[in-house]
Short mmCIF file of C-alpha atoms and ligand atoms in Angstrom, two decimals:
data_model
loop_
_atom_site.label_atom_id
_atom_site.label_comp_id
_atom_site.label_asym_id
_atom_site.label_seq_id
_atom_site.Cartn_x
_atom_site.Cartn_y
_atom_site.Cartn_z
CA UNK A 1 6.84 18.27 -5.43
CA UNK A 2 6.82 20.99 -2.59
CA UNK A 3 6.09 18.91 0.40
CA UNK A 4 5.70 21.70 2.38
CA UNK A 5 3.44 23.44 0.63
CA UNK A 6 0.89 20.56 0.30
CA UNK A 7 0.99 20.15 4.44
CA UNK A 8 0.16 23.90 4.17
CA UNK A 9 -3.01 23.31 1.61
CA UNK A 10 -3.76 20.30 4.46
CA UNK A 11 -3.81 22.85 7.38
CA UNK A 12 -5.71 25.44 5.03
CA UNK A 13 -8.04 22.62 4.99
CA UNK A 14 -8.31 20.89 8.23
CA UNK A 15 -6.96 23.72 10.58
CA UNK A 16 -5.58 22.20 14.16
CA UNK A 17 -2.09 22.44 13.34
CA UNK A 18 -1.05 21.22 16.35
CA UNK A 19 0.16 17.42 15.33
CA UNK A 20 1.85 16.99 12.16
CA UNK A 21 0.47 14.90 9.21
CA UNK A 22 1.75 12.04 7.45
CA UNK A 23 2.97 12.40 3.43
CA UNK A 24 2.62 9.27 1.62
CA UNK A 25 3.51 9.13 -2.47
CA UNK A 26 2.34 6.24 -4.37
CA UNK A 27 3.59 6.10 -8.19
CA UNK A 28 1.14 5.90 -11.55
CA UNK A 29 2.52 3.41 -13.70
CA UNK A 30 3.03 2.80 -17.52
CA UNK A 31 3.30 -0.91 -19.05
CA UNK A 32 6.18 -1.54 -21.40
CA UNK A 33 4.45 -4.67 -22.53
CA UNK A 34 2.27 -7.63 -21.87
CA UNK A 35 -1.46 -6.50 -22.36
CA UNK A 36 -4.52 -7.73 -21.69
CA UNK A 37 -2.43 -10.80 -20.43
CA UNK A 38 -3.24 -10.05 -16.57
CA UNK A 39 -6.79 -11.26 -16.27
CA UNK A 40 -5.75 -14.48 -18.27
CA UNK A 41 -3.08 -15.42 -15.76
CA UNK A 42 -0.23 -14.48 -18.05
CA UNK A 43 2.77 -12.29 -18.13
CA UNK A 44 3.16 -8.61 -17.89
CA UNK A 45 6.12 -6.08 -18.19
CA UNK A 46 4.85 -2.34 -16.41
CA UNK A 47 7.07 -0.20 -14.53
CA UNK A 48 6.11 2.35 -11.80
CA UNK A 49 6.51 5.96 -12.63
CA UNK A 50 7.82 9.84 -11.27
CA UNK A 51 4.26 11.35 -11.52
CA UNK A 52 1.82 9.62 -9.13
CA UNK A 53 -0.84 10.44 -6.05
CA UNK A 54 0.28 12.27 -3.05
CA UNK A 55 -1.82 11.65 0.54
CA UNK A 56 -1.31 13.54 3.50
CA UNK A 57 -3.30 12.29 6.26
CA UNK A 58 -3.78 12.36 10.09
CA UNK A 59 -6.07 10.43 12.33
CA UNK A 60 -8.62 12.53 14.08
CA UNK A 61 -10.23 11.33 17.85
CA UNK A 62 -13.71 10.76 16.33
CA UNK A 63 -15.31 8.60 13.39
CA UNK A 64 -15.27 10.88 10.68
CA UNK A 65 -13.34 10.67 7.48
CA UNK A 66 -13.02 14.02 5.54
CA UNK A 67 -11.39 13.51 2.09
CA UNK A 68 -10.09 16.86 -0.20
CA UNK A 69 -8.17 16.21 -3.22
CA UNK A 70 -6.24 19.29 -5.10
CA UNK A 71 -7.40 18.11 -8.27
CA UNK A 72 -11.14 17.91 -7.75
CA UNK A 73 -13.72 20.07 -6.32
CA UNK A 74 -15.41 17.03 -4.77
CA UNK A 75 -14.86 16.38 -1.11
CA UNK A 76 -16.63 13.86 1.42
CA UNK A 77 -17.06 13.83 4.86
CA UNK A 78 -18.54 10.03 5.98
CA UNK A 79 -18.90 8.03 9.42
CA UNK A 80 -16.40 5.42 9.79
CA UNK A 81 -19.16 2.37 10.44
CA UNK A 82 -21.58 3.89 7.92
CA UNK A 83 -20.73 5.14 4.19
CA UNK A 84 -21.66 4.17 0.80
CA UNK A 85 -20.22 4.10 -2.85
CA UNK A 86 -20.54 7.24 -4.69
CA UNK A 87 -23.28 6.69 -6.76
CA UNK A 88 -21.53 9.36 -9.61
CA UNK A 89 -18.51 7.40 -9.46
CA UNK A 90 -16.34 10.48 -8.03
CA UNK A 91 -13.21 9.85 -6.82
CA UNK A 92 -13.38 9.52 -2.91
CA UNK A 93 -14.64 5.84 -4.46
CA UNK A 94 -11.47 4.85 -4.70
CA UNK A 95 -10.15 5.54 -1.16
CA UNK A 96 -13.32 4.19 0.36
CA UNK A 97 -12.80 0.91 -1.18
CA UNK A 98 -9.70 0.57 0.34
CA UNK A 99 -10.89 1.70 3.35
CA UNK A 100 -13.77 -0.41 3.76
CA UNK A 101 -11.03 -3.32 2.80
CA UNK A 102 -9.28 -2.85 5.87
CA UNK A 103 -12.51 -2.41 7.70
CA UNK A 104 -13.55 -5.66 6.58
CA UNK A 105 -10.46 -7.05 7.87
CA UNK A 106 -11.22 -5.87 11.18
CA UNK A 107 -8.15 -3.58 11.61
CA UNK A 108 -9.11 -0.95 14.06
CA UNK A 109 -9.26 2.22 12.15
CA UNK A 110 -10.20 5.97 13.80
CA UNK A 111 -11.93 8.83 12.04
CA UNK A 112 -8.92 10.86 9.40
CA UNK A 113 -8.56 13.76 7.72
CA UNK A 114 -7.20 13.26 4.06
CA UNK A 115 -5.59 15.49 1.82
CA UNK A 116 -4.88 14.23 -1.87
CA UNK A 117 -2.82 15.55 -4.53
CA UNK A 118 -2.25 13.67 -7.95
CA UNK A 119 0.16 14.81 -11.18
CA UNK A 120 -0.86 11.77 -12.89
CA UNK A 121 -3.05 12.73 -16.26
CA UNK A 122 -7.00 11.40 -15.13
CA UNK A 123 -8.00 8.93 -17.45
CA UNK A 124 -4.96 8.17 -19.99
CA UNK A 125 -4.00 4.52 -18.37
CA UNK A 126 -1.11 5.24 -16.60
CA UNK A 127 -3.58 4.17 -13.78
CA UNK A 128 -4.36 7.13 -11.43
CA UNK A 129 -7.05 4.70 -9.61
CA UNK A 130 -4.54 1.99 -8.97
CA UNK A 131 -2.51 4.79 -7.18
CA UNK A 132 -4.63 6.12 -5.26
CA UNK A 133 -6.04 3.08 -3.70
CA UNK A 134 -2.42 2.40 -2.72
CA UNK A 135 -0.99 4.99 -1.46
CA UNK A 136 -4.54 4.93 0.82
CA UNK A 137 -3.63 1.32 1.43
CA UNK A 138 -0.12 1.99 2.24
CA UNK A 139 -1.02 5.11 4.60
CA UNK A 140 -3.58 3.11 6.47
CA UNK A 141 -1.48 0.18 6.77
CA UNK A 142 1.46 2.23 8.30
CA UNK A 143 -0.91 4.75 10.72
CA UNK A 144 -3.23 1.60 12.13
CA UNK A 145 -0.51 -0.97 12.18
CA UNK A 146 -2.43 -3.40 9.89
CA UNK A 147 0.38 -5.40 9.89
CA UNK A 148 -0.23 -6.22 6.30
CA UNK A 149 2.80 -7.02 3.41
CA UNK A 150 3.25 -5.22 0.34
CA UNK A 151 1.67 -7.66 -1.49
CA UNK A 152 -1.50 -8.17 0.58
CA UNK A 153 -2.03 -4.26 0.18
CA UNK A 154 -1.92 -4.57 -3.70
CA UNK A 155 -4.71 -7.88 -3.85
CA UNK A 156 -6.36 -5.54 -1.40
CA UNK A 157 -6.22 -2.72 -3.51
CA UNK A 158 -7.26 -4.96 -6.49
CA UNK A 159 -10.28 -5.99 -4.85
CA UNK A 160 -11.00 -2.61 -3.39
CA UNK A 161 -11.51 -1.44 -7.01
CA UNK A 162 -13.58 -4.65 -8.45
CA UNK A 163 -16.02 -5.04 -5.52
CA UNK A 164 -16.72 -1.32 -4.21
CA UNK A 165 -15.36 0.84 -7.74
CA UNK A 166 -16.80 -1.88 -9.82
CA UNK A 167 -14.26 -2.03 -12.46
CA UNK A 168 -13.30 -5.69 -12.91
CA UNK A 169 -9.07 -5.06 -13.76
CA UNK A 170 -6.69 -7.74 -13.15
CA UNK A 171 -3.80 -7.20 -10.55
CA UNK A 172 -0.69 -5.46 -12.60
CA UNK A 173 -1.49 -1.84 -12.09
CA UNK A 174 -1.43 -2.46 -8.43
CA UNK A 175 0.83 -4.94 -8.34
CA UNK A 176 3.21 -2.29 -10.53
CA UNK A 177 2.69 0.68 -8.43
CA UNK A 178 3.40 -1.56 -4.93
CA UNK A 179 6.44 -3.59 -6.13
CA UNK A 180 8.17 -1.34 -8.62
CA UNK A 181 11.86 -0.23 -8.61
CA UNK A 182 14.04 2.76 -9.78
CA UNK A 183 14.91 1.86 -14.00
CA UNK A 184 13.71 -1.52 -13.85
CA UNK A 185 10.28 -2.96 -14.80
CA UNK A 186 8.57 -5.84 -12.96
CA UNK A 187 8.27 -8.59 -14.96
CA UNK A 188 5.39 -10.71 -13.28
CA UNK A 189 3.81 -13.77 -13.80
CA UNK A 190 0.33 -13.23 -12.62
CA UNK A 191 -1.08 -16.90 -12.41
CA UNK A 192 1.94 -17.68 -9.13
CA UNK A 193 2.47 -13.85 -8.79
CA UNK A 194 6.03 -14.41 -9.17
CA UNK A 195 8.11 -11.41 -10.07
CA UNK A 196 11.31 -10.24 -10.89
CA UNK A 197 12.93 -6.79 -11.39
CA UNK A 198 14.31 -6.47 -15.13
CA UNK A 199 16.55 -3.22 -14.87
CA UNK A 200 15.97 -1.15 -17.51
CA UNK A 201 19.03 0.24 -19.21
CA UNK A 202 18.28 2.97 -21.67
CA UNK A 203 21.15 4.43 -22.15
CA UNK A 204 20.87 6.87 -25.38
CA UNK A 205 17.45 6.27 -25.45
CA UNK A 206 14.17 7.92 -23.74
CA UNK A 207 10.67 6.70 -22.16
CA UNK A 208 8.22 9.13 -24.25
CA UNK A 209 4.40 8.46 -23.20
CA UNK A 210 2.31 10.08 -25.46
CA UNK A 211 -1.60 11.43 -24.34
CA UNK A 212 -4.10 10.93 -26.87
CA UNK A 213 -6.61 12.98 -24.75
CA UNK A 214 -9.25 10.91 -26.02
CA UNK A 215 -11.79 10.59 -23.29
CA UNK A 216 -11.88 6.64 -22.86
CA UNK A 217 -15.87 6.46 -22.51
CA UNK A 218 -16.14 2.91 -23.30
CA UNK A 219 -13.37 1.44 -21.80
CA UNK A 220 -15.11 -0.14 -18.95
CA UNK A 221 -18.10 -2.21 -21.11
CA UNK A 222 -15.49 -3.25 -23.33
CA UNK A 223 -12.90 -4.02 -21.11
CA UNK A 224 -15.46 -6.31 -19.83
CA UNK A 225 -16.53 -7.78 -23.23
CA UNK A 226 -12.88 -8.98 -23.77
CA UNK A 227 -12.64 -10.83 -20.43
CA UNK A 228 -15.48 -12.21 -21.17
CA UNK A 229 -14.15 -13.47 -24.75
CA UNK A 230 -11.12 -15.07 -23.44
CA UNK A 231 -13.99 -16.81 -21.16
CA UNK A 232 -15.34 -18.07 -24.50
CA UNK A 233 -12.19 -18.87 -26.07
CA UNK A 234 -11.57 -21.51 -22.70
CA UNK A 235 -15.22 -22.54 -23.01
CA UNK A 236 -14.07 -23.83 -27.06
CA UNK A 237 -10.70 -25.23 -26.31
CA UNK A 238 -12.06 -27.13 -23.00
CA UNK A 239 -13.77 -29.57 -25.19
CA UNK A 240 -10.64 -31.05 -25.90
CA UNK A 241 -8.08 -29.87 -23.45
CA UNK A 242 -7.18 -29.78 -19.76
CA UNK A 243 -6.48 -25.98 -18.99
CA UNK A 244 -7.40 -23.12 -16.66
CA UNK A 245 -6.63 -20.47 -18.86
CA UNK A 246 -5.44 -19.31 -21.97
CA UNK A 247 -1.67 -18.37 -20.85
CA UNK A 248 -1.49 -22.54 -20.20
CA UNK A 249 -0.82 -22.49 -23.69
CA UNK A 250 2.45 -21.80 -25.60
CA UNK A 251 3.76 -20.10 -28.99
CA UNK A 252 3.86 -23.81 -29.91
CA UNK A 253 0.16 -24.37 -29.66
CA UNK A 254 -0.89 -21.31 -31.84
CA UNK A 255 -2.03 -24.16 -34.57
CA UNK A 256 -4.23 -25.74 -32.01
CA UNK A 257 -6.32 -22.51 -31.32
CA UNK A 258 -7.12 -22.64 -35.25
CA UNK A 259 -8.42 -26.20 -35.28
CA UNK A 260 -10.27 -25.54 -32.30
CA UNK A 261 -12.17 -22.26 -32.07
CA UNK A 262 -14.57 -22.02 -34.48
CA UNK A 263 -15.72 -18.28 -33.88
CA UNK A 264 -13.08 -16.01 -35.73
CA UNK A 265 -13.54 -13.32 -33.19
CA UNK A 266 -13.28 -15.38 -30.35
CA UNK A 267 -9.90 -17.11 -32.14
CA UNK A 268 -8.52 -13.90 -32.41
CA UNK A 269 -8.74 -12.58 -28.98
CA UNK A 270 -7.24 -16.09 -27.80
CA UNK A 271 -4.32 -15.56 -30.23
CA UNK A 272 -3.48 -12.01 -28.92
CA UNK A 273 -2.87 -13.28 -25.44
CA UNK A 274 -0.89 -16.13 -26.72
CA UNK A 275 1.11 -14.54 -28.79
CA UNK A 276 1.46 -11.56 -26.42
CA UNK A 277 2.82 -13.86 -23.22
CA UNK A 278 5.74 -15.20 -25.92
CA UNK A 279 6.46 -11.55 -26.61
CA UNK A 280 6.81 -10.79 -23.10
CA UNK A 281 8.93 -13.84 -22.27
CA UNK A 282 11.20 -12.38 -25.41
CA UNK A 283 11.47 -8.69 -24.52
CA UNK A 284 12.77 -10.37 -21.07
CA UNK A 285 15.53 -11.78 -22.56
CA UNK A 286 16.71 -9.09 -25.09
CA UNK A 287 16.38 -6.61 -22.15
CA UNK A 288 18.69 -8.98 -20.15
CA UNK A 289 21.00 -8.69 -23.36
CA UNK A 290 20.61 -4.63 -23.32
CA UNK A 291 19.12 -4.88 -26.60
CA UNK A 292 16.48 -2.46 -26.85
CA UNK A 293 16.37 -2.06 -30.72
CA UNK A 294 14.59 -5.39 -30.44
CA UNK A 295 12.25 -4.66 -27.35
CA UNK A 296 10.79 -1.90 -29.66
CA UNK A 297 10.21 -4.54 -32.28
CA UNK A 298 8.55 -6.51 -29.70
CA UNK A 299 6.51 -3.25 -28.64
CA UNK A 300 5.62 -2.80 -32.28
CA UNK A 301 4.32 -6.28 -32.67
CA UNK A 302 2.43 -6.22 -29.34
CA UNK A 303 0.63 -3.15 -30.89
CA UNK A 304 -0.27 -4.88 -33.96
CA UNK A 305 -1.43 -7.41 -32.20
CA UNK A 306 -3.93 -5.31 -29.89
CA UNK A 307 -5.28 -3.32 -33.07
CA UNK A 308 -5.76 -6.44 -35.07
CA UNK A 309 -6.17 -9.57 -32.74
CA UNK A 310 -7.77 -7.90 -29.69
CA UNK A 311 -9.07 -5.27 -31.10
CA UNK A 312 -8.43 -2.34 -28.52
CA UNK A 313 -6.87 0.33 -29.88
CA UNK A 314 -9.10 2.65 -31.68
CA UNK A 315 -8.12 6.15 -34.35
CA UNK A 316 -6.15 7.81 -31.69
CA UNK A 317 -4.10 5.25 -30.32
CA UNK A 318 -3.50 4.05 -34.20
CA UNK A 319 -3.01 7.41 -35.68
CA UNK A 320 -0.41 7.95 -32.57
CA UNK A 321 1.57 4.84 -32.76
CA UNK A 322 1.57 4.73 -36.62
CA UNK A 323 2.15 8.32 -36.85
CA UNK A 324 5.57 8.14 -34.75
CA UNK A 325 6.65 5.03 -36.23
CA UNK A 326 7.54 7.17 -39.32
CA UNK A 327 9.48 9.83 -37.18
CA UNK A 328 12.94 9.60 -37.17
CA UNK A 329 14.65 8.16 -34.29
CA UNK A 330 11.74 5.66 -33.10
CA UNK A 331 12.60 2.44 -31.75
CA UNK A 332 9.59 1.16 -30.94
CA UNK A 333 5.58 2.07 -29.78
CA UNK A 334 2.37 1.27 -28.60
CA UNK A 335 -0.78 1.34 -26.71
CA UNK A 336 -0.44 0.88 -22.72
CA UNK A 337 -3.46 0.31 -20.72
CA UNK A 338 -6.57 -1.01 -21.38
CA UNK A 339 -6.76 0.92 -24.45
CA UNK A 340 -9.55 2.49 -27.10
CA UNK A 341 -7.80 5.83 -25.90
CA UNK A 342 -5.42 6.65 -22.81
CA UNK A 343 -1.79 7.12 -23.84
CA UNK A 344 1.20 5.46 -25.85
CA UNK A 345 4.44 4.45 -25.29
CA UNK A 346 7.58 4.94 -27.48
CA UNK A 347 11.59 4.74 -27.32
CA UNK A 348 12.88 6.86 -28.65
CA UNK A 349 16.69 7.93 -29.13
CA UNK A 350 17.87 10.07 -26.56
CA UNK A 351 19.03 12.98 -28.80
CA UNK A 352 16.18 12.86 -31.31
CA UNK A 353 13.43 13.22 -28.45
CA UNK A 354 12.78 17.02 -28.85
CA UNK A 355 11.99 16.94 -32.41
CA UNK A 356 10.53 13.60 -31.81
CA UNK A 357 7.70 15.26 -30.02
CA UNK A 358 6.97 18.10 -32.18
CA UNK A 359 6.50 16.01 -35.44
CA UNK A 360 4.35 13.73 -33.85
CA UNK A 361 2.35 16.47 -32.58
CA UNK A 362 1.67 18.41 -35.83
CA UNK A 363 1.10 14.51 -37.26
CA UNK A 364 -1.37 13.53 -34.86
CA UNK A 365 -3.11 16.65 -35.16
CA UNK A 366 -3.70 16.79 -38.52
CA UNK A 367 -4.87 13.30 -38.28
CA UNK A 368 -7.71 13.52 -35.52
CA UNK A 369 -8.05 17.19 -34.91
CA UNK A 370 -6.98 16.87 -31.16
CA UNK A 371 -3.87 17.69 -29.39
CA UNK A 372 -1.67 15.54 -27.78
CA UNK A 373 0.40 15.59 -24.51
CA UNK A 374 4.07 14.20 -24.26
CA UNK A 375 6.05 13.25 -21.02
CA UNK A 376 9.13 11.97 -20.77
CA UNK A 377 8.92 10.07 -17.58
CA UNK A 378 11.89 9.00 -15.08
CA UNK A 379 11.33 4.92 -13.68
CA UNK A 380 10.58 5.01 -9.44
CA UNK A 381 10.36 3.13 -6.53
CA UNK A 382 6.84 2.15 -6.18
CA UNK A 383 4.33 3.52 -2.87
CA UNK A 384 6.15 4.52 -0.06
CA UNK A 385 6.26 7.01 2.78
CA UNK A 386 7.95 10.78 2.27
C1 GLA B 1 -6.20 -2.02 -17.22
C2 GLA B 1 -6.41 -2.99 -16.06
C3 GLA B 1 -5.23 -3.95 -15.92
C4 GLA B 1 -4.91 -4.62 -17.26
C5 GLA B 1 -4.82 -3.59 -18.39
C6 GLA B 1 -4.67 -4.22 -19.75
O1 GLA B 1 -5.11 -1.19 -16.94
O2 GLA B 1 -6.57 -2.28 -14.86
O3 GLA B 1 -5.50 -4.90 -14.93
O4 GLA B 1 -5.85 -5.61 -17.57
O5 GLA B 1 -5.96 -2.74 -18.41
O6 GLA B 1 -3.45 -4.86 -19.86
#
């Protein structure tokens, strides 16, 4: 990215050149495994990525705060005591969340002008929101001496986006794009937010996220409708045992879901996050051994698991993941996000990545009629300045 050139675009659209502006970069992120496991206390496996939001900002003397993205033609202009959500859910949500965090947290903000610029894909789950509430986070933070850790900036983040977005997510994307760390994945236990960074040795073998360019329309009803299954799930197994949630229980208690949740949906979607947390906890240790034949299984498996048990996937994910798993040179694939569209990942041997690609594009064309998008992405540091 030409640094320069986006503090040019920023005095092209705030003029004074006289003081310099700030660059922040905060990184998308793609998860390698461990889904739907976040809001149920459990164990996930992202890792932060090369694409990812770009702020350049500068405080100004009064109380306004002018936002411009490159992406968008939406801008705001707002009053720092005195602005609203966006009732058509446009972007500048995202970084007024955030900033109405740290308002609420009495840190003594002044007016800013804020350019953004974002090479993440909108809407595929490699969570564009998650960044850009960070690197606003991060930015703020740094400019108005918040004092505030890493950490505190992604539960801020987290909340920014389920009180003022309104999009109830659980904490990895933020948690992913704040702690993560060049080839390794953070392996985090989000009930004591515990975390560890698993490096990530490909060698011979490539990251290849795939774009079903599926518009994920429903993603936010039925994102809810799962959280609020696992809620059900709890409700059943409370009768008889002493838990807070569902990641409480191990491989070893899969028989005990059976005998006591009645509702076969509802048994299902408990069984996915059971099973899912014990695939995590494996592809931990066979990444530890460098053994990444047998983290694809695991990503194959966790797949399954979402298309059957959980029920997220959806044609394009499907026809995407089952479509490359008869290519030659796969390891392993599978849905990463929320799901019901968004994007896949794959491993896929290093020298086999080109034609990789173009088979599973003709494939996946012929099978839905749309086209999809393939990059091979390189594993970062999460937000930081520039
Ligand atoms: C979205 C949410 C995350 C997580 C995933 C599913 O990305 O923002 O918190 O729940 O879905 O694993």
């Amino acid at each position: 990215m030409d640094i320069q050139k986006l503090k040019e675009d920023f005095f092209n659209i705030y003029n004074r050149r006289v003081e310099d502006p700030f660059v922040f970069f905060s990184p998308g992120r793609v998860n390698l495994i461990g889904e739907h496991t976040d809001y149920n206390n459990g164990y996930v496996l992202p890792c932060a990525l090369n694409y990812g939001t770009y702020l350049v900002i500068r405080k100004r003397s009064d109380d306004r705060i002018l936002l411009h993205t490159l992406n968008f033609e939406f801008s705001g202009s707002y009053k720092l005591d005195k602005f609203e959500k966006n009732k058509n859910g446009e972007w500048v949500n995202y970084p007024l969340g955030v900033i109405s965090e740290f308002i609420d947290r009495k840190a003594e903000l002044t007016g800013m002008d804020m350019l953004f610029y974002g090479n993440i894909p909108n809407g595929a789950g490699l969570s564009s929101s998650a960044s850009i509430e960070m690197v606003t986070a991060f930015a703020l933070n740094n400019l108005f001496s918040a004092g505030l850790s890493i950490l505190e900036l992604v539960k801020l983040s987290q909340h920014a986006e389920n009180s003022f977005v309104g999009m109830n997510c659980g904490i990895m994307d933020q948690f992913a794009v704040g702690m993560g760390q060049e080839d390794s994945a953070v392996f985090l236990n989000c009930e004591t937010l515990n975390y560890e960074s698993v490096p990530l040795e490909l060698k011979g073998y490539r990251l290849i996220i795939s774009n079903t360019n599926k518009r994920r329309g429903l993603t936010d009803s039925k994102y809810n409708e799962r959280r609020q299954e696992c809620e059900e799930a709890l409700k059943y197994l409370r009768k008889e045992l002493d838990i807070a949630n569902l990641s409480q229980l191990g491989i070893k208690d899969i028989d005990l879901l059976e005998k006591l949740i009645p509702d076969e949906t509802i048994l299902r979607r408990a069984r996915h996050v059971v099973t899912e947390n014990n695939r995590v906890l494996k592809a931990v240790r066979v990444l530890h051994m460098g053994d990444i034949e047998e983290f694809g299984k695991l990503m194959n498996e966790s797949h399954d698991s979402l298309k059957n048990d959980y029920e997220v996937t959806g044609r394009e994910l499907d026809a995407l993941v089952y479509e490359a798993r008869e290519i030659d040179g796969l390891i392993g694939s599978r849905m990463t996000g929320a799901g019901f569209g968004g994007c896949t990942v794959s491993i896929v041997k290093e020298d086999k990545t080109a034609e990789f690609t173009k088979q599973l594009e003709n494939a996946y064309s012929k099978a839905t009629g749309l086209k999809a998008d393939f990059y091979l992405p390189l594993i970062m540091d999460g937000v930081r300045q520039l």
